[in-house]
Amino acid sequence: MTETITIKQLENFLKEKNLLEFNRTISQKHVEKMQKSVLNCGLLRSPVLGDVSAFDKRGIVIVDGQHLCKAITTLNPKDRPKKINVILKKYNNKREVINDISKLNNTQKTWNDENYLDAWYKYGKEDLDHWTNYSYLYSKYNDVFDGLPCGYLVDVYSISKSGFREGTLEFRDKEFSDKLAQLSYKLKKDYNKGSFALQGLRFWAFDRLNSKKTIDWEKLNSRLSWALKNNEDIRIQGTEDFRDFVSNTYSRV
């Protein structure tokens, strides 16, 4: 529904403590761009506010239009309206908030896995069982395996990509995934292997896991390292080929 609020109310929503944890960074350059747009064209769209009082003591938060709100409140007093219209939506849980922001975020771009990980880690603490998994994956992505794509780590660790994005991250086999991620990181860091090679390794490893075949990770690491040092993969350009390369390297006598 549409509501009319004062600029003073809007300023309160923009206070650091009232901004959503994963949506706090405000770019001054973008704010200035929005100010010029408002001055030249007027207010072309309404900010979206969320009533989160059902689960968050802040009550009302900015769901979409954070930069627009900042632009309006920092205009010169003579150019600033006294009131603006906003869209106010009531939310029952954090999942609804994150789902909406993923579709209507203030950059108007589709969210990627890094955005979802950031959101569920910083805002999803009410579900501690799943939040513990997001915390673990967040640490692996930001502190341990720096350089591995977030989406790849999600594929390595999670049972379901959709579950990960919906806030219900469950691990497939954390110990297995740790070892696979460590080897993937080595291939990326030491041999500059890109997406198709990492995915080829992942497909091979999960084929073994699904077939209930064990992996001697030390043997795999040693044999892959030797083969890569000798450029045995020089003609390989695709995921399927690299999976076969891993299989042949691992099983050679």
C-alpha positions as a printed Julia matrix, in Angstrom:
253×3 Matrix{Float64}:
  0.0     0.0     0.0
  1.04    3.63   -0.51
  1.82    5.84    2.47
  2.94    9.46    2.84
  5.87   10.09    5.19
  7.84   13.15    6.23
 11.48   13.77    5.4
 12.24   13.57    9.12
 10.84   10.04    9.22
 12.88    9.17    6.15
 16.05   10.48    7.81
 15.39    8.18   10.77
 15.12    5.13    8.48
 18.55    6.05    7.05
 20.33    5.98   10.4
 23.05    3.33   10.48
 21.31    1.29   13.17
 18.11    1.15   11.1
 19.64    0.01    7.81
 19.52   -3.65    6.9
 22.8    -5.33    7.8
 23.65   -6.47    4.29
 22.54   -3.24    2.61
 24.38   -0.55    4.57
 27.03    0.74    2.18
 25.85    3.94    0.49
 27.82    5.29   -2.46
 28.1     9.08   -2.39
 28.64    9.09   -6.14
 25.38    7.23   -6.67
 23.59    9.54   -4.23
 24.73   12.58   -6.21
 23.55   10.95   -9.43
 20.14   10.36   -7.89
 19.99   13.97   -6.67
 20.53   15.24  -10.21
 17.79   12.92  -11.44
 15.32   14.16   -8.81
 16.12   17.81   -9.57
 15.82   17.34  -13.32
 12.93   14.89  -13.56
 11.24   14.8   -10.18
 10.61   11.68   -8.13
 10.08    9.02  -10.79
  9.58    6.09   -8.42
  8.64    5.55   -4.8
 10.97    3.95   -2.26
  9.8     0.63   -0.86
  9.65    0.35    2.93
  9.06   -2.83    4.87
  7.09   -3.27    8.08
  9.22   -5.9     9.83
  7.72   -5.4    13.29
  6.64   -9.06   13.38
 10.26  -10.14   13.9
 12.49   -7.03   14.09
 12.34   -4.31   16.73
 13.28   -1.66   14.17
  9.72   -1.78   12.88
 10.17   -0.09    9.5
 13.2    -0.52    7.21
 14.13    0.49    3.69
 13.69   -2.46    1.35
 14.39   -0.72   -1.96
 15.58    2.81   -2.75
 18.23    3.41   -0.12
 20.25    5.73   -2.4
 17.12    7.52   -3.53
 16.11    8.16    0.08
 19.56    9.47    0.92
 19.48   11.72   -2.14
 16.14   13.24   -1.15
 17.12   13.88    2.45
 20.4    15.59    1.51
 19.02   17.96   -1.11
 19.2    21.68   -0.38
 16.25   22.64    1.84
 14.73   24.78   -0.92
 14.73   21.81   -3.31
 13.67   19.18   -0.8
 10.02   18.12   -0.52
  8.44   18.07    2.92
  6.76   14.73    2.33
  7.04   11.86   -0.15
  4.95    8.87   -1.09
  6.38    5.42   -0.34
  5.25    1.87   -0.86
  4.85    0.11    2.48
  4.73   -3.68    2.61
  4.28   -5.88    5.67
  6.61   -8.85    6.09
  6.13  -11.93    8.25
  9.73  -13.19    8.28
 13.23  -12.44    7.06
 12.92  -14.85    4.16
 10.23  -12.67    2.61
 12.41   -9.57    3.01
 15.47  -11.14    1.39
 13.41  -12.64   -1.43
 11.97   -9.21   -2.24
 15.31   -7.41   -2.03
 16.9    -9.99   -4.29
 14.37   -9.0    -6.95
 14.04   -5.27   -6.21
 17.46   -4.26   -4.89
 18.6    -0.69   -5.36
 20.99   -1.46   -8.22
 18.22   -3.07  -10.27
 20.49   -6.02  -11.01
 19.86   -9.69  -10.4
 21.45  -10.92   -7.21
 24.29  -13.42   -7.41
 25.3   -16.08   -4.89
 27.63  -13.7    -3.09
 24.68  -11.35   -2.43
 22.6   -14.2    -1.01
 25.46  -15.42    1.18
 26.04  -11.92    2.5
 22.35  -11.41    3.22
 21.68  -14.69    5.0
 24.91  -14.47    7.01
 24.3   -10.89    8.17
 20.52  -10.9     8.53
 19.34  -14.47    8.93
 20.42  -15.23   12.5
 16.94  -16.09   13.72
 17.33  -19.58   12.21
 20.5   -20.63   14.03
 20.71  -24.12   12.52
 20.94  -22.77    8.99
 22.76  -19.6     9.99
 25.62  -21.71   11.35
 26.05  -23.17    7.86
 26.0   -19.72    6.27
 28.56  -18.53    8.81
 30.83  -21.46    7.96
 30.52  -20.9     4.21
 30.94  -17.13    4.62
 34.24  -17.7     6.4
 35.44  -20.16    3.78
 34.62  -17.75    0.97
 36.0   -14.58    2.54
 38.88  -15.8     4.7
 40.07  -19.25    3.62
 39.54  -19.83   -0.09
 40.0   -16.27   -1.31
 39.77  -16.3    -5.1
 37.41  -19.24   -5.52
 34.05  -18.05   -6.92
 31.22  -17.96   -4.41
 28.95  -19.89   -6.75
 31.52  -22.65   -7.05
 31.79  -23.0    -3.28
 28.01  -23.15   -3.04
 28.08  -26.01   -5.55
 30.82  -27.74   -3.56
 29.15  -27.46   -0.15
 25.38  -27.21   -0.54
 22.82  -29.9    -1.19
 20.59  -27.47   -3.08
 21.25  -24.13   -4.78
 17.6   -23.13   -4.32
 17.78  -24.02   -0.63
 20.89  -21.91   -0.28
 19.13  -18.91   -1.81
 15.98  -19.42    0.25
 17.83  -19.41    3.58
 17.86  -23.15    4.23
 21.48  -24.02    3.42
 22.31  -27.64    4.17
 25.67  -29.24    3.59
 26.16  -32.33    1.49
 29.24  -33.68    3.3
 31.26  -30.96    5.02
 34.48  -32.97    5.43
 34.37  -34.12    1.81
 33.62  -30.57    0.62
 36.46  -29.13    2.69
 38.95  -31.44    0.97
 37.52  -30.74   -2.47
 37.61  -26.99   -1.83
 41.21  -27.18   -0.59
 42.32  -28.99   -3.75
 40.31  -26.6    -5.93
 41.98  -23.65   -4.21
 45.39  -25.18   -4.92
 44.54  -25.6    -8.62
 43.34  -22.01   -8.77
 46.2   -20.48   -6.79
 49.19  -22.56   -7.94
 48.18  -23.42  -11.5
 45.74  -20.62  -12.37
 43.01  -23.07  -13.3
 39.68  -21.51  -14.2
 36.03  -22.47  -14.15
 36.0   -25.45  -16.53
 38.91  -27.14  -14.73
 37.4   -26.61  -11.27
 34.01  -27.85  -12.43
 35.64  -30.85  -14.06
 37.33  -31.72  -10.77
 34.05  -31.22   -8.9
 32.09  -33.44  -11.29
 34.67  -36.2   -10.99
 34.76  -35.95   -7.19
 30.98  -36.05   -6.82
 30.74  -38.94   -9.26
 33.01  -40.84   -6.85
 30.96  -39.71   -3.85
 27.65  -40.69   -5.43
 29.1   -44.06   -6.4
 30.32  -44.51   -2.81
 33.91  -44.76   -3.97
 36.53  -43.35   -1.63
 39.1   -40.76   -2.69
 42.69  -40.81   -1.54
 43.08  -37.03   -1.43
 46.84  -37.13   -0.89
 47.29  -39.36   -3.94
 44.97  -37.17   -6.0
 46.8   -34.01   -4.96
 50.21  -35.5    -5.68
 49.32  -36.95   -9.08
 47.44  -33.86  -10.25
 50.29  -31.62   -9.15
 52.81  -33.71  -11.1
 50.63  -33.78  -14.21
 49.93  -30.06  -14.13
 53.58  -29.18  -13.55
 54.34  -31.14  -16.71
 51.56  -29.38  -18.64
 49.78  -32.64  -19.4
 46.49  -30.74  -19.6
 47.72  -28.24  -22.18
 45.21  -29.27  -24.85
 42.22  -29.58  -22.5
 39.64  -26.83  -22.96
 36.4   -28.14  -21.55
 34.83  -29.38  -18.33
 34.2   -32.94  -19.55
 37.76  -33.25  -20.83
 39.19  -32.06  -17.53
 37.0   -34.51  -15.63
 38.44  -37.3   -17.77
 41.93  -35.9   -17.2
 41.42  -36.06  -13.42
 40.06  -39.61  -13.7
 42.98  -40.82  -15.81
 45.55  -39.06  -13.66
 44.13  -40.52  -10.48
 43.87  -44.09  -11.77
 47.19  -44.32  -13.62
 49.5   -47.1   -12.48
